[in-house]
Coordinates of C-alpha atoms and ligand atoms in Angstrom, one line a residue:
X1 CA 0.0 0.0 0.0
X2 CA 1.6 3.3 -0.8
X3 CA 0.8 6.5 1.6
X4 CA -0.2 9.5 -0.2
X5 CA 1.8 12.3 0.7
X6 CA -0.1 16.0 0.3
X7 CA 2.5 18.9 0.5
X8 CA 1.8 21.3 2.6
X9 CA 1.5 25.2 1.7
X10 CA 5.2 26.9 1.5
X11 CA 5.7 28.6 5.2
X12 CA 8.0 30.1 7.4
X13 CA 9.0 28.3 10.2
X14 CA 10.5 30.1 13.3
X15 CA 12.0 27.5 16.0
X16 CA 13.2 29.5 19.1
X17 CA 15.5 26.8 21.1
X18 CA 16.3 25.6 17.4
X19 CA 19.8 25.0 18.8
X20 CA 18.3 22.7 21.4
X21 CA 18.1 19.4 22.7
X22 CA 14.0 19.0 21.0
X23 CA 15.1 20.5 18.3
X24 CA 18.1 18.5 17.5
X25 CA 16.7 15.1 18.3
X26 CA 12.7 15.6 16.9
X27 CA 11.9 18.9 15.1
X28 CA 14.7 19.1 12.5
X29 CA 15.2 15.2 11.2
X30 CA 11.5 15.4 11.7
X31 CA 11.2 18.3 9.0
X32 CA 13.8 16.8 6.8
X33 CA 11.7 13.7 6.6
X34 CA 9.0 15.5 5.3
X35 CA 11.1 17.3 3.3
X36 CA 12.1 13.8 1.6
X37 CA 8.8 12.7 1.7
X38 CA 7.6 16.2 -0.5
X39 CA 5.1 17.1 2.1
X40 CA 7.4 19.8 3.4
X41 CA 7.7 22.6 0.1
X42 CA 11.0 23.3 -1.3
X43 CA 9.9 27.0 -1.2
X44 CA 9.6 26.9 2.9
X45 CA 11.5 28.3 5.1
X46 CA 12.8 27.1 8.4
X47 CA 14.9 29.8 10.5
X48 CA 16.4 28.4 13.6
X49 CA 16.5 31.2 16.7
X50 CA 18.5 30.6 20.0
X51 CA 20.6 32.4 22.4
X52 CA 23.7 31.0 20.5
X53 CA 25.9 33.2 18.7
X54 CA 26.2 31.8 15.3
X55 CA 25.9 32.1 11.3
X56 CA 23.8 30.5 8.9
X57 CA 26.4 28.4 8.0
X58 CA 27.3 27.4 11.7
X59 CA 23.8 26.5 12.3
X60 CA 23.5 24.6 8.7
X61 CA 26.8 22.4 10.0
X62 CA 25.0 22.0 13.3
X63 CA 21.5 20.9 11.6
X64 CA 23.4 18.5 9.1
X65 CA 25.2 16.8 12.2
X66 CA 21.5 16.6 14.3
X67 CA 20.3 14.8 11.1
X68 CA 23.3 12.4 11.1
X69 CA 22.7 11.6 14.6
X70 CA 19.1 11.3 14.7
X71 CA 17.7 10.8 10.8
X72 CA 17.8 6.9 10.7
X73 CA 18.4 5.9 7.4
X74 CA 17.4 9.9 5.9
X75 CA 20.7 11.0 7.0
X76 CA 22.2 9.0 3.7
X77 CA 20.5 11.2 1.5
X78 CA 22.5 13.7 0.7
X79 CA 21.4 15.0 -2.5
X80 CA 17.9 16.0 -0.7
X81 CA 19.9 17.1 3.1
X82 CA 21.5 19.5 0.6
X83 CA 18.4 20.9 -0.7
X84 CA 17.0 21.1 2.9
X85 CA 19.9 22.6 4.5
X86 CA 19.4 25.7 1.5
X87 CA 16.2 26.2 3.3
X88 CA 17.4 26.8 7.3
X89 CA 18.9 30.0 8.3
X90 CA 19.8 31.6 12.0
X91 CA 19.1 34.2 14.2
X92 CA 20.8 35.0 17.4
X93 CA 18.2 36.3 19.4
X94 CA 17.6 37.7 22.7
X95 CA 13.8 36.7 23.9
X96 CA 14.0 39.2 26.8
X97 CA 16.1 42.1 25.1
X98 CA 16.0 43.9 21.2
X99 CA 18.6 41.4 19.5
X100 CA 18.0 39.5 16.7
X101 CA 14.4 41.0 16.5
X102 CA 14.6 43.2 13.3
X103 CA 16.3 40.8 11.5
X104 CA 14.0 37.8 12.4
X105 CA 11.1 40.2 11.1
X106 CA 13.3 40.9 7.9
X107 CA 13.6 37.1 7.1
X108 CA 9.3 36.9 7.2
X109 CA 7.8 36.4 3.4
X110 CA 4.1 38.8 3.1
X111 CA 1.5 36.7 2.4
X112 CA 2.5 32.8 3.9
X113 CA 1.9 31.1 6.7
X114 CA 4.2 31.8 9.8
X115 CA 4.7 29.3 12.4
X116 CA 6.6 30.4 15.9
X117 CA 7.6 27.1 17.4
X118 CA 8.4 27.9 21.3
X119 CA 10.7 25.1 22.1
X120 CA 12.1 27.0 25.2
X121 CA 11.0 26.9 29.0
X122 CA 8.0 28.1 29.4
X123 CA 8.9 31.2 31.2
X124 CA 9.8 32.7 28.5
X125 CA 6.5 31.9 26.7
X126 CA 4.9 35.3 27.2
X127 CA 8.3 37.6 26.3
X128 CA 8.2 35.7 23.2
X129 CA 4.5 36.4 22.5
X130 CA 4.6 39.8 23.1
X131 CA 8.3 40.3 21.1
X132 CA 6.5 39.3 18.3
X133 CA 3.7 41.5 18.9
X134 CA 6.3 44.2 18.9
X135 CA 7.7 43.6 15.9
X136 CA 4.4 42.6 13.9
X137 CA 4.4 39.4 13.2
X138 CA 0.8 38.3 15.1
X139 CA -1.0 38.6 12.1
X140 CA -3.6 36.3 10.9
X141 CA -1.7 33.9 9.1
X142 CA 0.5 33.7 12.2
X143 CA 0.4 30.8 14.6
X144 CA 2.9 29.5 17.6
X145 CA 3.2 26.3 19.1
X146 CA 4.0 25.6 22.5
X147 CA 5.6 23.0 24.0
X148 CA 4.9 20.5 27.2
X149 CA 4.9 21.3 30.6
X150 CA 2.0 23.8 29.8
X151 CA 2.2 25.1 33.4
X152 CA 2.9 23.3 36.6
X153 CA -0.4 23.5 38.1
X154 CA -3.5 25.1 37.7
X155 CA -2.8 29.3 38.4
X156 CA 0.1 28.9 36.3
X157 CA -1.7 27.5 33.4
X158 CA -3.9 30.1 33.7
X159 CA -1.1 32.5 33.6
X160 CA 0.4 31.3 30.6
X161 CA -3.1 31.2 28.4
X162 CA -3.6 35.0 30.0
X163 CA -0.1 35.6 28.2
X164 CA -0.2 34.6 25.3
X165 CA -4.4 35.3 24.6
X166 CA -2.8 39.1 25.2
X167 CA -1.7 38.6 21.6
X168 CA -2.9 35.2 19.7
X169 CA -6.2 33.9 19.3
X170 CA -7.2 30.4 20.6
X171 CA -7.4 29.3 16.3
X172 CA -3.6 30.3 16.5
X173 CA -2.1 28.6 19.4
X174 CA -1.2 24.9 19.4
X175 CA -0.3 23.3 22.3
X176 CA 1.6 20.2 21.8
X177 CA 1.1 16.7 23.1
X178 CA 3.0 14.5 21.2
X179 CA 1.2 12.0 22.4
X180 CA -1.7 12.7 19.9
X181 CA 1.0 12.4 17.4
X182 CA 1.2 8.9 17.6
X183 CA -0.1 6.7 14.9
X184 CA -1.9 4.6 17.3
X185 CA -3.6 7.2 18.9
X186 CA -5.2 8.4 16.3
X187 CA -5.8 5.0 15.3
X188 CA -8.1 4.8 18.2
X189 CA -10.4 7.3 17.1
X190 CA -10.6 5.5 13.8
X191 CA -11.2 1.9 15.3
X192 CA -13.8 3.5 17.6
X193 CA -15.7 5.6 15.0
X194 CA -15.3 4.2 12.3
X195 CA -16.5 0.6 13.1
X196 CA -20.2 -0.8 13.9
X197 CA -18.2 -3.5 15.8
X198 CA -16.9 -1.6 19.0
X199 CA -19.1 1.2 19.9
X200 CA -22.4 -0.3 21.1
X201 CA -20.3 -2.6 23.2
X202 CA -18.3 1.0 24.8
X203 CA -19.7 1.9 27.7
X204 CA -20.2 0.3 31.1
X205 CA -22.5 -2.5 30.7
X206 CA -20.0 -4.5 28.8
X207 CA -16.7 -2.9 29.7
X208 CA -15.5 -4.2 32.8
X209 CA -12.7 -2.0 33.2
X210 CA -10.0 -0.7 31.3
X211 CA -5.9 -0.3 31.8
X212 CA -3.7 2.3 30.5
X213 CA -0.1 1.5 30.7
X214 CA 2.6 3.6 29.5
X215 CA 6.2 2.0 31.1
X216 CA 9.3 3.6 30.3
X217 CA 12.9 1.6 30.5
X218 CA 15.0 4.8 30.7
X219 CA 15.3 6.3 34.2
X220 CA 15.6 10.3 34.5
X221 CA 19.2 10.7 33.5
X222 CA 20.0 14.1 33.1
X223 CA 16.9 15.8 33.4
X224 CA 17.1 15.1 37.0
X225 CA 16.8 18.9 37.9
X226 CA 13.6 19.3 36.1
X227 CA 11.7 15.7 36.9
X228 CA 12.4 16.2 40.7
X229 CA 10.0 19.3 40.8
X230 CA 7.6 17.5 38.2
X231 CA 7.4 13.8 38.7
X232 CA 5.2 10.9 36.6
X233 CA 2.2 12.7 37.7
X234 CA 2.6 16.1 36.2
X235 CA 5.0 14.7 33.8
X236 CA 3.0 12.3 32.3
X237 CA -0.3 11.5 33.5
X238 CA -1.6 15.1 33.9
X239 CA -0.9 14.9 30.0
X240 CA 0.0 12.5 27.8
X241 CA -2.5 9.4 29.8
X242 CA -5.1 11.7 30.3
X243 CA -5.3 12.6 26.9
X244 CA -5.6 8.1 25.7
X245 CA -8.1 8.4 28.6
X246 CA -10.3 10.9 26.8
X247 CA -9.9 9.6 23.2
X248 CA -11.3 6.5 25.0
X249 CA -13.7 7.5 27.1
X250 CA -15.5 10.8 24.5
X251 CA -18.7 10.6 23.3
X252 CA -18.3 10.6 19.5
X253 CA -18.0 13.7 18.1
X254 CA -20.3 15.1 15.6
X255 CA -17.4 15.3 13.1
X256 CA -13.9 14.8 13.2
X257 CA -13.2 18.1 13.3
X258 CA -11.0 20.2 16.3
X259 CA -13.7 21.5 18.6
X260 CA -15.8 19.0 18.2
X261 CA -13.4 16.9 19.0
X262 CA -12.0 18.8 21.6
X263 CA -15.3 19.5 23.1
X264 CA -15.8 16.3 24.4
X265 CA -12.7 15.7 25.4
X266 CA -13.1 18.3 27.5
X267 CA -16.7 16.5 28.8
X268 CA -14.5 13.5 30.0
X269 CA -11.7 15.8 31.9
X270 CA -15.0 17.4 34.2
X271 CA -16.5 14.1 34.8
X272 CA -13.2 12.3 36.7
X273 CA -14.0 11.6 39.9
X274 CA -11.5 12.8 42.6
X275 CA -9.1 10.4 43.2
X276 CA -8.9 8.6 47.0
X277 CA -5.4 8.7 48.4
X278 CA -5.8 5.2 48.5
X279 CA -6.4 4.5 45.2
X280 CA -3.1 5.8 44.2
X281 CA 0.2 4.3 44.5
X282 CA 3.5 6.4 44.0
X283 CA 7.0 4.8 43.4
X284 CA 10.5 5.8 42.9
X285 CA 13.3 3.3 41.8
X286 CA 16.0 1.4 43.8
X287 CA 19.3 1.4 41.9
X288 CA 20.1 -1.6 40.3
X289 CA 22.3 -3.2 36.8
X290 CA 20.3 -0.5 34.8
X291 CA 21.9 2.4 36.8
X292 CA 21.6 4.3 40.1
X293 CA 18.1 5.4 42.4
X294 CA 16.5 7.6 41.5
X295 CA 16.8 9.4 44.2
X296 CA 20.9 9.8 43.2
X297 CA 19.7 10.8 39.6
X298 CA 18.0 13.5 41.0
X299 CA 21.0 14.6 43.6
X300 CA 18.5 14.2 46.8
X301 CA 18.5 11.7 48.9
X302 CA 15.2 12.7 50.2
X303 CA 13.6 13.4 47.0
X304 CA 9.7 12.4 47.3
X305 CA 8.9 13.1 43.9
X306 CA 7.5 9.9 42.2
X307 CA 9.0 8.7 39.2
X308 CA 5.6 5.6 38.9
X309 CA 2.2 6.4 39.8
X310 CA -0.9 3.6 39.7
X311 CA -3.9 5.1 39.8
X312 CA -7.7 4.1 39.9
X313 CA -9.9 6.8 38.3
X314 CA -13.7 6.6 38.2
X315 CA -15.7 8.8 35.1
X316 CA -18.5 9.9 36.6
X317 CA -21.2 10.2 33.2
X318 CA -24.0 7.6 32.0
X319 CA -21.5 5.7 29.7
X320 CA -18.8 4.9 32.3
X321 CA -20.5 5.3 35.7
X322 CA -19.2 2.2 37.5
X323 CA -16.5 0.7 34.8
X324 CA -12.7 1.9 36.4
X325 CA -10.2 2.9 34.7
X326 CA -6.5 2.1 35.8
X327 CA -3.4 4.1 35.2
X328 CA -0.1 3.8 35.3
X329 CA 3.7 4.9 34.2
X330 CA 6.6 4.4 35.3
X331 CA 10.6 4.8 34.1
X332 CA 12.9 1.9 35.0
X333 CA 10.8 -0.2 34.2
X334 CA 10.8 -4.4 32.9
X335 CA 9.8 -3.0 29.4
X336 CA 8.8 -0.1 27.3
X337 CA 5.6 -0.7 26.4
X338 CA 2.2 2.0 26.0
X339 CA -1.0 -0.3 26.0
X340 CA -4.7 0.2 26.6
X341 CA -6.9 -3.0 27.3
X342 CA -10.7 -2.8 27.0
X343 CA -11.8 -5.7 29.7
X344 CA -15.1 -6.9 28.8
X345 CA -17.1 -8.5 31.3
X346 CA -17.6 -12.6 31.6
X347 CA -20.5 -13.8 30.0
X348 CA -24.3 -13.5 32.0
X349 CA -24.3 -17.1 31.5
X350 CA -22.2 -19.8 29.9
X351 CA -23.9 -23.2 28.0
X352 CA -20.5 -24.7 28.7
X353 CA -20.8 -25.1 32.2
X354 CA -18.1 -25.0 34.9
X355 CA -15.1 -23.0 32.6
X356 CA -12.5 -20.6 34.2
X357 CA -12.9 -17.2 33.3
X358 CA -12.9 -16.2 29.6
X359 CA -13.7 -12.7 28.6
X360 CA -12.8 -10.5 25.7
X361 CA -9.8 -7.7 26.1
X362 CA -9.0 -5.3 23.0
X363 CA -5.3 -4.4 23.4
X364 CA -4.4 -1.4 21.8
X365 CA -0.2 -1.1 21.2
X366 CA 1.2 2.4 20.9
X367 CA 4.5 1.5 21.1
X368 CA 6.8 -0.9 20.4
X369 CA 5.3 -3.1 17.2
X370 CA 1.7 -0.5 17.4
X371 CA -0.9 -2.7 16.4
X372 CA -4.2 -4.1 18.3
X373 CA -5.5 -7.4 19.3
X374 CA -8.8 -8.9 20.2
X375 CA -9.2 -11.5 22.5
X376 CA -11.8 -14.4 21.5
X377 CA -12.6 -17.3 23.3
X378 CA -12.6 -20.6 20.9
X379 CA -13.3 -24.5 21.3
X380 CA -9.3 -25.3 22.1
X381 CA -8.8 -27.6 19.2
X382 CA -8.8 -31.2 19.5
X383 CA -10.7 -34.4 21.4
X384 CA -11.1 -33.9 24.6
X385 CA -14.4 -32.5 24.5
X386 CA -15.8 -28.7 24.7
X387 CA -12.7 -26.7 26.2
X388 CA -12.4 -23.0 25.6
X389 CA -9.6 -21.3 25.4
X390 CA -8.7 -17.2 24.3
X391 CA -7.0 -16.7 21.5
X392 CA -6.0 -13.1 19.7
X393 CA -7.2 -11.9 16.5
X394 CA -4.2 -10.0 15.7
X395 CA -3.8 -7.1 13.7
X396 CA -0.3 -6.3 13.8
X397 CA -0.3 -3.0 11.2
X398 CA 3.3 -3.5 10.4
X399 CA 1.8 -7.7 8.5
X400 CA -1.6 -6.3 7.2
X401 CA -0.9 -2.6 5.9
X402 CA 2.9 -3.7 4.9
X403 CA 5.9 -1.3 4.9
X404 CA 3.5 1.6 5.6
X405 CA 2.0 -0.1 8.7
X406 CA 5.4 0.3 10.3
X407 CA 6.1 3.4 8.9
X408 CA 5.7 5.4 11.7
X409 CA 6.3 8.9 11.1
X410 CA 7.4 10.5 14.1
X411 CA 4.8 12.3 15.9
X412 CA 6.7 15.6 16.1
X413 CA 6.8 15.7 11.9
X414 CA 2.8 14.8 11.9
X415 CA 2.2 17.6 14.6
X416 CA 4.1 20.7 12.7
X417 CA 2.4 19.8 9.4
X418 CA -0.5 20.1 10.8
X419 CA 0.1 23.4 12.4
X420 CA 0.8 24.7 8.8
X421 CA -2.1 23.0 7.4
X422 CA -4.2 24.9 10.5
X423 CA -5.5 21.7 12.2
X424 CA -5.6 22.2 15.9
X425 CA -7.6 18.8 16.2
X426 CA -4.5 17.2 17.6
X427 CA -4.1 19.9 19.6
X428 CA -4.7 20.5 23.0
X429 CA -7.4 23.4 23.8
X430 CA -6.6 25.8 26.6
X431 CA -9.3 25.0 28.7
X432 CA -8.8 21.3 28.3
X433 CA -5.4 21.8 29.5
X434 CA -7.1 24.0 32.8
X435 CA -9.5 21.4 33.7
X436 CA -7.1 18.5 33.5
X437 CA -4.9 20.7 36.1
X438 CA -8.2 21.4 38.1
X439 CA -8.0 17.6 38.5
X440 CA -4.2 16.7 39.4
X441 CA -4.1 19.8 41.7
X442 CA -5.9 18.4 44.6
X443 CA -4.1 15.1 44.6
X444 CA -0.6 16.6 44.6
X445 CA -1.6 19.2 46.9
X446 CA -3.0 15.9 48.7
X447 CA 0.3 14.8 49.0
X448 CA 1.9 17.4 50.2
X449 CA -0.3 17.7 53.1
X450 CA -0.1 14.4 54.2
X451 CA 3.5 14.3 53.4
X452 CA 3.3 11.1 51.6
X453 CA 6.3 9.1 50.6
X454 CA 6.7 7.2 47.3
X455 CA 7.1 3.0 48.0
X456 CA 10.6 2.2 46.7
X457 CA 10.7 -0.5 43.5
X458 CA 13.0 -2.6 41.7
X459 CA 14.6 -1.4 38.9
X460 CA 13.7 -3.3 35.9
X461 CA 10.3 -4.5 37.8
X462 CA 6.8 -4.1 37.0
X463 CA 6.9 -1.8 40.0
X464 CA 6.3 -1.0 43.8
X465 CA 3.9 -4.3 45.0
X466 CA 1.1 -2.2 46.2
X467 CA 0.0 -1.5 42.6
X468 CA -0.9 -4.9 42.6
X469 CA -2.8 -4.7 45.2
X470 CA -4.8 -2.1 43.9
X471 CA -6.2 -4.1 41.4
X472 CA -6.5 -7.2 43.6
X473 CA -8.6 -5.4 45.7
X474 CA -11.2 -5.2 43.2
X475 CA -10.1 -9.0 41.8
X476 CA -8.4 -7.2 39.1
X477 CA -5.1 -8.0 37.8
X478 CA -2.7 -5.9 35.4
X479 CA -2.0 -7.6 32.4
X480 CA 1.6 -7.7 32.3
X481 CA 4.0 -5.1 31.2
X482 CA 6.3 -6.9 28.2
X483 CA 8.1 -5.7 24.8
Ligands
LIG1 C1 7.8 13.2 27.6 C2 8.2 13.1 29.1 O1 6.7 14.1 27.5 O2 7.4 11.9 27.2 C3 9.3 12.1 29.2 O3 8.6 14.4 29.5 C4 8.9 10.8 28.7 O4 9.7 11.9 30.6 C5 8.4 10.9 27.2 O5 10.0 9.9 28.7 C6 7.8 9.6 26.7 O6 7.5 9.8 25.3 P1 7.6 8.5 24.3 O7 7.1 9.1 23.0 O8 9.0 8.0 24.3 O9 6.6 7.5 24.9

């Protein structure tokens, strides 16, 4: 099967922090990739803006090297890398001060879409916004796109959509999760609305519960400084798992279309249910062959910031009322692995008689190998007389769609062509990103209260025990975290 690749409108693209770490590992071989692909113009334009003192031809040498490093196989093609590197130029630039300003403005083409990626901490956000207020370039066909952690807790979200509503519209800013950049995940919109199969089975009186698991092998390394004020909770969950949680749990949307979309999104974020302290579980990891604690990763020995949280979360509407929905994420983990299992209930009544339990479970696989299974009970084959066992119909995308299946174009790439296409439906809307702090604030605020410790786990574990028991107190197991 052969993708079809639309190109996108020229533009000019802006990266502030173009000389950094995002931007060397995701944005720019993402960008080349679509440049090889022909979705990306050959009349765009991609200006890279840091602190850095540098020349275009410094920040060429320095773009060529990121592709070498991080392209895969891209990085051999040199005729189009030097195509691509013809289209990147760079501005030293001060976000607080006048440098660099006038000459980023002289670069900007009349008439084309401009896209101001903000890949810089987010206290800098609003000097940016209002620098390029200054200098005239908020127009219309202007758009930024901000980067992840999108405040720390609920006033300073607030603060940050105050900023920069002083000088964009909603329609122009894109807040990035890269999570809905995954193939998978959008995927999951697709298998939900766009079969007859699934949907009148979603809702609680035939989903038993459902898992979300997104384990991580890598420990903090050497963003230490920054995970020890953030931990899995504001890191991940308050993000990138609630986000999976809402594609699965939305109403369908009237059309596949952003506010729509977003709309109910936004339904599912104000019907969690607070969470119980005792329906969370917090870890940290022991040091072990994979490296050391995490408490030495992040220089403090008495570091309580969690680096797994378990969590049971109830949705409190007329599709889910009564159906749980586990979460949980942790780094140092057995294996790196992001599934969601749909557990249906057992049968009201089986004609087989005395059989252990057999229900169906649609696994979802974002990453490694994406793909989904469903699990059907069948006659086990053979005499021996009528013996079920589950089997998976599997649907690996990589065997039925071929070499596109596997093709996974990296999320970042997907994300940025959409922001010059102007399709925010991957997006995350400001007030989503409010109500899903409105949420976590109370249980980290919890925490703090209560001064509650993280349980220590095993590196390379499924994690601390007590997440088990979470799920065995409701006769609930996890299914098991594997590549
Ligand atoms: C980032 C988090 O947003 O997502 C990281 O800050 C985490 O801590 C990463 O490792 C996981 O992303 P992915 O795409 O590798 O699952």
């Amino acid at each position: 099967m052969v993708s079809r690749v639309i190109p996108v409108d020229p533009f000019d693209l802006v990266i502030f922090g173009g000389t950094g770490d995002l931007a060397r590992r995701k944005i720019l071989p993402g960008l080349f990739r679509r440049f090889c692909a022909g979705q990306m113009p050959p009349e765009a334009c991609v200006v890279g803006a840091a602190r850095a003192d540098m020349d275009t031809d410094g920040y060429r040498a320095f773009v060529g090297e990121a592709i070498a490093e991080f392209g895969g196989d891209i990085a051999n093609d040199t005729e189009n890398l030097g195509a691509f590197l013809q289209r990147m130029s760079y501005v030293s630039i001060d976000a607080r001060g006048e440098k660099g300003w006038i000459e980023l403005a002289g670069l900007m083409r009349e008439s084309m879409v401009r896209a101001f990626y903000f890949s810089v901490a987010p206290g800098l956000f609003g000097d940016l916004a209002e620098r390029l207020n200054q200098h005239g370039l908020t127009d219309a066909d202007s758009r930024i796109v901000v980067e992840k952690p999108f405040g720390r807790d609920l006033a300073t979200a607030k603060e940050l959509n105050r900023d920069l509503a002083a000088y964009f519209d909603e329609g122009q800013i894109y807040r990035i999760d890269h999570y809905l950049g995954k193939e998978t995940v959008q995927n999951l919109m697709a298998v939900r609305f766009g079969n007859m199969l699934f949907e009148p089975l979603w809702n609680s009186q035939y989903v038993d519960h459902i898992q979300i698991t997104v384990a991580e092998t890598v420990g903090v390394g050497g963003r230490g400084e920054y995970y020890d004020k953030s931990g899995a909770m504001r890191d991940m969950v308050q993000n990138h798992l609630m986000q999976l949680l809402c594609l699965i749990a939305m109403e369908p949307p009237s059309k596949f279309d952003p506010d729509a979309v977003r709309d109910e999104k936004l339904k599912v974020i104000r019907a969690l249910d607070a969470v119980e302290p005792h329906h969370i579980v917090r870890g940290q990891y022991e040091a072990g062959e994979e490296g050391p604690s995490f408490r030495e990763e992040v220089n403090d020995p008495r570091s309580r910031t969690e680096s797994y949280i378990a969590m049971k979360i109830g949705v409190s509407n007329w599709r889910w009322a009564g159906t749980p929905f586990y979460l949980r994420t942790g780094k140092r983990l057995k294996a790196r692995c992001s599934e969601i299992h749909v557990v249906f209930k057992e049968l009201n009544h089986s004609i087989f008689g005395e059989q252990e339990d057999h229900r169906n479970v649609l696994s979802i696989r974002l990453q490694p190998n994406e793909g989904m299974t469903l699990g059907v009970t069948i006659k086990e084959p053979g005499p021996g007389g009528m013996r079920l066992v589950d089997v998976p119909l599997d649907m690996s995308f990589a065997d039925a769609l071929g070499a596109d299946g596997a093709d996974q174009t990296d999320a970042y790439e997907r994300l940025i062509m959409d922001v010059i296409r102007g399709n925010q439906t991957l997006f995350m809307r400001g007030d989503e990103v409010e109500a899903a702090w409105a949420w976590t604030d109370p249980i980290i605020n919890g925490w703090h209260t209560r001064g509650d410790v993280p349980k220590t786990y095993d590196s390379g574990s499924e994690g601390p025990v007590d997440a088990v028991q979470l799920l065995a107190r409701d006769t609930r197991v996890w299914r098991k975290v594997s590549s």
